[in-house]
Coordinates of C-alpha atoms in Angstrom, one line a residue:
X1 CA 29.7 111.3 87.7
X2 CA 28.3 107.9 88.6
X3 CA 29.6 106.3 91.7
X4 CA 29.2 102.6 92.6
X5 CA 27.0 102.1 95.6
X6 CA 28.6 99.4 97.7
X7 CA 25.4 98.5 99.5
X8 CA 23.8 97.7 96.2
X9 CA 26.4 95.1 95.4
X10 CA 26.9 93.8 98.9
X11 CA 23.4 93.5 100.3
X12 CA 21.7 90.3 99.2
X13 CA 18.2 91.9 99.2
X14 CA 19.5 94.8 97.0
X15 CA 21.2 92.4 94.7
X16 CA 18.1 90.3 94.2
X17 CA 16.1 93.5 93.5
X18 CA 18.6 95.0 91.0
X19 CA 19.7 91.8 89.3
X20 CA 16.2 90.7 88.3
X21 CA 17.2 87.7 86.1
X22 CA 20.1 86.4 88.2
X23 CA 22.9 87.5 85.8
X24 CA 25.5 86.9 88.5
X25 CA 24.2 83.3 89.1
X26 CA 24.3 82.6 85.3
X27 CA 27.9 83.9 85.1
X28 CA 28.9 81.6 88.0
X29 CA 27.8 78.6 85.9
X30 CA 30.5 79.2 83.3
X31 CA 32.7 76.3 84.6
X32 CA 29.7 74.0 84.7
X33 CA 28.8 75.1 81.1
X34 CA 32.2 73.9 79.9
X35 CA 31.8 70.5 81.5
X36 CA 28.3 70.1 80.3
X37 CA 29.3 71.1 76.8
X38 CA 32.1 68.6 76.6
X39 CA 29.5 65.9 77.4
X40 CA 27.0 67.3 74.9
X41 CA 29.7 67.5 72.2
X42 CA 30.7 63.9 72.7
X43 CA 27.1 62.8 72.5
X44 CA 26.6 64.7 69.3
X45 CA 29.5 63.0 67.7
X46 CA 32.0 65.8 67.6
X47 CA 34.6 63.3 66.4
X48 CA 32.7 63.1 63.1
X49 CA 33.3 66.7 62.3
X50 CA 34.4 67.1 58.7
X51 CA 34.2 63.4 58.1
X52 CA 37.6 63.0 59.6
X53 CA 39.4 65.2 57.0
X54 CA 40.9 68.6 57.5
X55 CA 39.1 71.4 55.6
X56 CA 40.8 73.9 53.3
X57 CA 39.5 76.8 55.5
X58 CA 37.2 77.5 58.4
X59 CA 34.6 80.2 58.6
X60 CA 32.9 81.0 61.9
X61 CA 29.4 82.5 61.5
X62 CA 28.3 84.4 64.6
X63 CA 26.7 87.7 65.4
X64 CA 26.4 90.1 68.4
X65 CA 27.6 88.8 71.7
X66 CA 28.6 85.4 70.2
X67 CA 31.1 87.0 67.7
X68 CA 33.7 86.5 70.4
X69 CA 33.6 82.8 69.6
X70 CA 35.2 83.5 66.2
X71 CA 37.7 85.8 67.9
X72 CA 38.8 83.2 70.3
X73 CA 39.2 80.5 67.7
X74 CA 41.2 82.8 65.4
X75 CA 43.7 83.8 68.1
X76 CA 44.1 80.2 69.3
X77 CA 44.6 79.0 65.7
X78 CA 47.1 81.7 64.7
X79 CA 50.2 80.1 66.1
X80 CA 49.9 76.7 64.5
X81 CA 46.8 76.2 62.3
X82 CA 47.6 74.8 58.9
X83 CA 44.4 76.3 57.5
X84 CA 43.1 79.9 57.6
X85 CA 40.3 80.8 60.1
X86 CA 37.9 83.7 59.2
X87 CA 34.6 85.0 60.6
X88 CA 31.5 86.6 59.3
X89 CA 28.2 87.9 60.9
X90 CA 25.8 87.9 58.0
X91 CA 25.1 86.8 54.4
X92 CA 26.4 86.7 51.7
X93 CA 28.6 83.8 52.3
X94 CA 32.1 84.6 50.8
X95 CA 32.4 83.2 47.2
X96 CA 35.4 81.1 48.1
X97 CA 33.5 78.9 50.5
X98 CA 32.8 75.5 48.8
X99 CA 32.8 71.7 49.4
X100 CA 36.4 71.7 50.7
X101 CA 35.7 74.3 53.4
X102 CA 33.9 74.2 56.8
X103 CA 31.4 76.7 58.3
X104 CA 30.9 76.8 62.0
X105 CA 27.6 78.6 62.8
X106 CA 26.8 79.7 66.4
X107 CA 23.5 81.0 67.6
X108 CA 22.1 80.4 71.1
X109 CA 18.5 80.3 69.8
X110 CA 19.4 78.7 66.6
X111 CA 17.3 81.4 64.8
X112 CA 19.6 84.4 64.4
X113 CA 19.2 85.4 60.7
X114 CA 22.9 85.9 60.0
X115 CA 24.4 82.6 61.2
X116 CA 21.3 80.7 60.0
X117 CA 21.5 82.2 56.5
X118 CA 25.2 81.5 56.3
X119 CA 24.7 77.9 57.4
X120 CA 21.9 77.4 54.8
X121 CA 24.1 78.7 52.0
X122 CA 27.1 76.7 53.2
X123 CA 24.9 73.5 53.1
X124 CA 23.7 74.4 49.6
X125 CA 27.4 74.6 48.4
X126 CA 28.3 71.4 50.0
X127 CA 30.6 72.8 52.7
X128 CA 31.0 70.8 56.0
X129 CA 28.9 72.2 58.9
X130 CA 29.4 72.4 62.6
X131 CA 26.6 74.3 64.4
X132 CA 26.0 75.1 68.1
X133 CA 22.6 76.3 69.4
X134 CA 19.2 75.2 70.6
X135 CA 18.3 71.6 69.8
X136 CA 14.8 72.4 68.5
X137 CA 15.7 75.1 66.0
X138 CA 16.1 75.8 62.3
X139 CA 19.9 75.8 62.6
X140 CA 19.8 72.3 64.0
X141 CA 17.5 71.2 61.2
X142 CA 19.8 72.6 58.5
X143 CA 22.8 70.9 59.9
X144 CA 21.1 67.5 60.2
X145 CA 19.8 67.6 56.7
X146 CA 23.4 68.4 55.5
X147 CA 24.8 65.5 57.6
X148 CA 26.8 67.9 59.7
X149 CA 27.3 68.0 63.5
X150 CA 25.0 70.0 65.7
X151 CA 25.7 70.5 69.4
X152 CA 23.0 71.6 71.7
X153 CA 23.4 74.2 74.5
X154 CA 21.6 72.5 77.4
X155 CA 18.8 73.9 79.5
X156 CA 18.4 77.2 81.1
X157 CA 20.6 79.2 78.6
X158 CA 18.6 82.4 78.0
X159 CA 21.2 84.9 77.1
X160 CA 24.3 84.6 74.9
X161 CA 26.1 87.0 77.2
X162 CA 25.9 84.5 80.1
X163 CA 26.0 81.3 78.0
X164 CA 29.4 82.0 76.3
X165 CA 31.0 78.8 77.3
X166 CA 28.1 76.7 76.2
X167 CA 28.6 78.1 72.7
X168 CA 32.4 78.3 72.7
X169 CA 33.3 74.8 74.1
X170 CA 32.0 72.7 71.2
X171 CA 33.7 75.0 68.7
X172 CA 37.0 74.6 70.4
X173 CA 36.6 70.8 70.7
X174 CA 35.8 70.7 67.0
X175 CA 38.8 72.8 66.2
X176 CA 41.0 70.4 68.2
X177 CA 39.5 67.5 66.4
X178 CA 40.5 69.1 63.1
X179 CA 44.0 69.9 64.3
X180 CA 43.7 73.6 63.9
X181 CA 43.9 74.6 67.6
X182 CA 45.2 73.2 70.9
X183 CA 41.9 72.8 72.7
X184 CA 41.8 69.3 74.1
X185 CA 39.3 68.1 76.7
X186 CA 42.1 68.5 79.3
X187 CA 42.7 72.1 78.3
X188 CA 39.0 72.9 78.6
X189 CA 38.7 71.1 81.9
X190 CA 41.6 73.3 83.1
X191 CA 39.6 76.3 81.9
X192 CA 36.5 75.2 83.7
X193 CA 38.6 75.1 86.9
X194 CA 39.8 78.6 86.3
X195 CA 36.2 79.7 85.8
X196 CA 35.1 78.1 89.0
X197 CA 37.9 79.9 90.8
X198 CA 36.8 83.3 89.5
X199 CA 33.2 82.5 90.4
X200 CA 34.4 81.9 94.0
X201 CA 36.6 85.1 94.1
X202 CA 33.8 87.3 92.6
X203 CA 30.8 85.7 94.4
X204 CA 28.1 88.2 95.5
X205 CA 28.6 87.4 99.2
X206 CA 32.3 88.5 99.0
X207 CA 32.3 92.1 100.2
X208 CA 33.5 95.0 98.1
X209 CA 36.8 95.5 99.9
X210 CA 38.0 92.0 99.1
X211 CA 36.1 91.1 95.9
X212 CA 38.3 92.0 92.9
X213 CA 35.5 92.5 90.5
X214 CA 33.6 94.8 92.8
X215 CA 36.8 96.8 93.5
X216 CA 37.5 97.1 89.7
X217 CA 33.9 98.2 89.1
X218 CA 34.1 100.8 91.8
X219 CA 37.3 102.2 90.3
X220 CA 35.9 102.3 86.7
X221 CA 32.5 103.6 87.7
X222 CA 33.3 107.4 87.6
X223 CA 35.5 107.1 84.5
X224 CA 35.5 107.1 80.7
X225 CA 36.9 103.6 80.3
X226 CA 39.5 102.3 77.8
X227 CA 40.4 98.6 77.7
X228 CA 43.8 97.5 76.6
X229 CA 45.1 94.0 76.1
X230 CA 48.8 93.5 76.1
X231 CA 48.7 91.0 73.2
X232 CA 46.5 88.9 70.9
X233 CA 45.0 86.7 73.7
X234 CA 44.2 89.5 76.0
X235 CA 43.1 91.6 73.0
X236 CA 40.2 89.1 72.7
X237 CA 39.3 89.7 76.3
X238 CA 39.4 93.5 75.6
X239 CA 36.8 93.1 72.9
X240 CA 34.6 91.1 75.2
X241 CA 35.1 93.7 78.0
X242 CA 33.9 96.5 75.7
X243 CA 30.9 94.6 74.6
X244 CA 29.9 93.6 78.1
X245 CA 30.4 97.2 79.4
X246 CA 28.1 98.5 76.6
X247 CA 25.4 95.8 76.7
X248 CA 25.4 95.1 80.5
X249 CA 26.5 98.3 82.2
X250 CA 25.4 100.7 79.4
X251 CA 28.9 102.3 79.3
X252 CA 30.6 103.0 76.0
X253 CA 34.2 102.0 76.0
X254 CA 37.1 102.0 73.5
X255 CA 39.4 99.0 73.2
X256 CA 42.5 97.8 71.6
X257 CA 45.6 95.6 72.0
X258 CA 49.3 96.1 72.0
X259 CA 51.4 97.0 70.1
X260 CA 48.9 98.6 67.6
X261 CA 46.8 100.6 70.1
X262 CA 49.6 102.0 72.2
X263 CA 49.8 105.4 70.4
X264 CA 46.0 105.7 70.3
X265 CA 45.7 105.1 74.0
X266 CA 48.5 107.4 75.0
X267 CA 47.2 110.2 72.7
X268 CA 44.1 110.2 74.8
X269 CA 46.1 111.2 77.9
X270 CA 46.4 114.7 76.3
X271 CA 42.6 115.0 76.0
X272 CA 40.0 116.5 78.2
X273 CA 39.6 113.5 80.6
X274 CA 43.1 113.7 82.2
X275 CA 45.0 116.1 84.5
X276 CA 47.3 117.3 81.7
X277 CA 44.8 117.6 78.9
X278 CA 42.1 120.0 77.8
X279 CA 43.8 122.9 79.6
X280 CA 43.5 121.0 82.9
X281 CA 39.7 121.6 83.1
X282 CA 38.5 118.2 84.1
X283 CA 40.8 116.6 86.7
X284 CA 41.7 120.0 88.0
X285 CA 38.1 120.8 88.9
X286 CA 37.7 117.4 90.4
X287 CA 40.7 117.8 92.6
X288 CA 39.7 121.3 93.8
X289 CA 37.8 120.9 97.1
X290 CA 36.6 124.5 96.8
X291 CA 35.0 124.0 93.4
X292 CA 31.4 125.0 93.2
X293 CA 29.4 122.6 91.0
X294 CA 26.8 125.2 90.4
X295 CA 29.2 128.0 89.3
X296 CA 32.0 125.9 87.9
X297 CA 30.0 123.1 86.5
X298 CA 30.1 119.5 87.5
X299 CA 33.5 117.8 87.3
X300 CA 33.9 115.7 84.1
X301 CA 34.7 112.0 84.4
X302 CA 38.3 111.0 84.4
X303 CA 39.8 108.6 82.0
X304 CA 40.0 105.0 83.2
X305 CA 42.3 102.3 81.9
X306 CA 41.5 98.6 82.2
X307 CA 44.8 96.8 81.4
X308 CA 44.5 93.0 80.7
X309 CA 47.9 91.4 80.9
X310 CA 49.0 87.9 79.9
X311 CA 51.7 85.8 81.6
X312 CA 55.1 87.0 80.7
X313 CA 57.8 84.7 79.2
X314 CA 61.5 85.0 78.4
X315 CA 60.7 85.2 74.7
X316 CA 62.1 88.5 73.3
X317 CA 58.8 89.4 71.8
X318 CA 57.1 88.9 75.1
X319 CA 59.6 91.0 76.9
X320 CA 59.1 93.8 74.4
X321 CA 55.4 93.6 75.0
X322 CA 55.9 93.7 78.8
X323 CA 58.1 96.8 78.5
X324 CA 55.6 98.5 76.2
X325 CA 52.7 97.7 78.6
X326 CA 54.7 99.0 81.5
X327 CA 55.4 102.2 79.6
X328 CA 51.8 102.8 78.8
X329 CA 50.8 102.1 82.4
X330 CA 53.4 104.7 83.6
X331 CA 52.1 107.3 81.2
X332 CA 48.5 106.6 82.3
X333 CA 49.5 107.0 85.9
X334 CA 51.4 110.3 85.2
X335 CA 48.3 111.6 83.4
X336 CA 46.1 110.9 86.4
X337 CA 44.1 108.0 84.9
X338 CA 42.4 105.6 87.1
X339 CA 44.0 102.2 86.4
X340 CA 42.7 98.7 86.9
X341 CA 45.3 96.0 86.0
X342 CA 44.4 92.3 85.7
X343 CA 47.1 89.8 85.2
X344 CA 46.4 86.2 84.0
X345 CA 47.4 83.2 86.1
X346 CA 49.8 80.6 84.8
X347 CA 48.2 77.9 82.7
X348 CA 47.0 76.8 79.2
X349 CA 46.1 79.7 76.9
X350 CA 42.4 78.8 77.1
X351 CA 42.5 78.8 80.9
X352 CA 44.3 82.1 81.0
X353 CA 41.8 83.6 78.6
X354 CA 38.9 82.1 80.6
X355 CA 40.1 83.9 83.7
X356 CA 40.1 87.3 81.9
X357 CA 36.8 86.7 80.3
X358 CA 35.2 85.8 83.6
X359 CA 36.7 88.9 85.3
X360 CA 35.4 91.4 82.7
X361 CA 32.0 89.8 82.8
X362 CA 31.8 90.2 86.6
X363 CA 33.2 93.7 86.5
X364 CA 30.6 94.8 83.9
X365 CA 27.8 93.2 85.9
X366 CA 28.7 94.7 89.2
X367 CA 29.2 98.1 87.6
X368 CA 25.7 97.9 86.3
X369 CA 24.1 96.8 89.6
X370 CA 26.2 99.3 91.6
X371 CA 25.1 102.2 89.5
X372 CA 21.4 101.4 89.5
X373 CA 21.1 99.5 86.2
X374 CA 19.5 96.1 85.8
X375 CA 22.2 94.1 83.9
X376 CA 19.7 91.9 82.0
X377 CA 17.1 94.4 80.9
X378 CA 17.5 97.3 78.4
X379 CA 14.4 99.2 77.5
X380 CA 16.0 100.7 74.5
X381 CA 17.1 97.3 73.2
X382 CA 13.5 96.1 73.7
X383 CA 12.2 99.2 71.8
X384 CA 14.7 98.5 69.0
X385 CA 13.4 94.9 68.6
X386 CA 9.9 96.2 68.5
X387 CA 10.7 98.7 65.8
X388 CA 12.5 96.2 63.6
X389 CA 10.3 93.2 64.2
X390 CA 9.4 91.6 60.8
X391 CA 12.4 93.1 59.0

């Protein structure tokens, strides 16, 4: 089973060696990304979005690591949006999209085939366009020709995983302008403060015994992780966590949100990765100090549970969610799972979400570094790109 090496995440020289492209430094810029993107959006004329009229519907076109942009907008719009919000990764553009609708296309490079193709087709049909990506890109050209609004991402943004807030902020500002989500400049400024606070808490110079992200990474390192959000907002963070664990730490993880995923998560407590499941073969061997790894075989990893919890309220629905989350946690503890619980701080929904997104990003990155993986370089992903180049 992998174990997190504390010296690799605490020693500056080891960090520099193992984080070859300064992923941690890029993540620490998240708060600055929000502030820069607010300025860039204003300079691009975000107030012109949709020519001042509310669209019939909004479709977010994003792919890969940027798909979370659509997830965030959907969950923020659910409570009070007067129009539906959908998302799509690739062509064809749904047949119902027309001149009364808006397409928001997001691509860091401005060249991702899916969002670019959807934007081109949206422009052909006369739909309103808001795009976010590199200034000198085909996506920007399409938007300008269609008299839409294109917002650049600033300099030094080389990975969509570490440039999330450069992509997300203009989309949220546009949604606020249209009246489909509460995402004002003040709310985003509050989120930038929350991101700065997480950057300080999880900074590389903060040692493992006090750094919450390093502690969580050490707990999850020897496990098969499951990520569970206690509601819609934290469910978005759970999706992000699974993606970051896979792409950054090379760890496959399942994810879900309450109440739907409760039974799926609890059912796994009867499986081979907990003390009570699989005839007790996994955790039992791990706990046996006399077990011989050559005769008995190496101990299997235990099940890990990363619980992402929102701020509780006196609303009856919220109280039921809290009770359900507490029950799932109690079952996990009884089954011998390793548990990491993250609770959002008080604040605007965007700020609460920002705190969770920052934490899961840091956890995945420290998990990668601490288990000997460069978080920014994947040989297999590079090979896949070579095999599919020209498709």
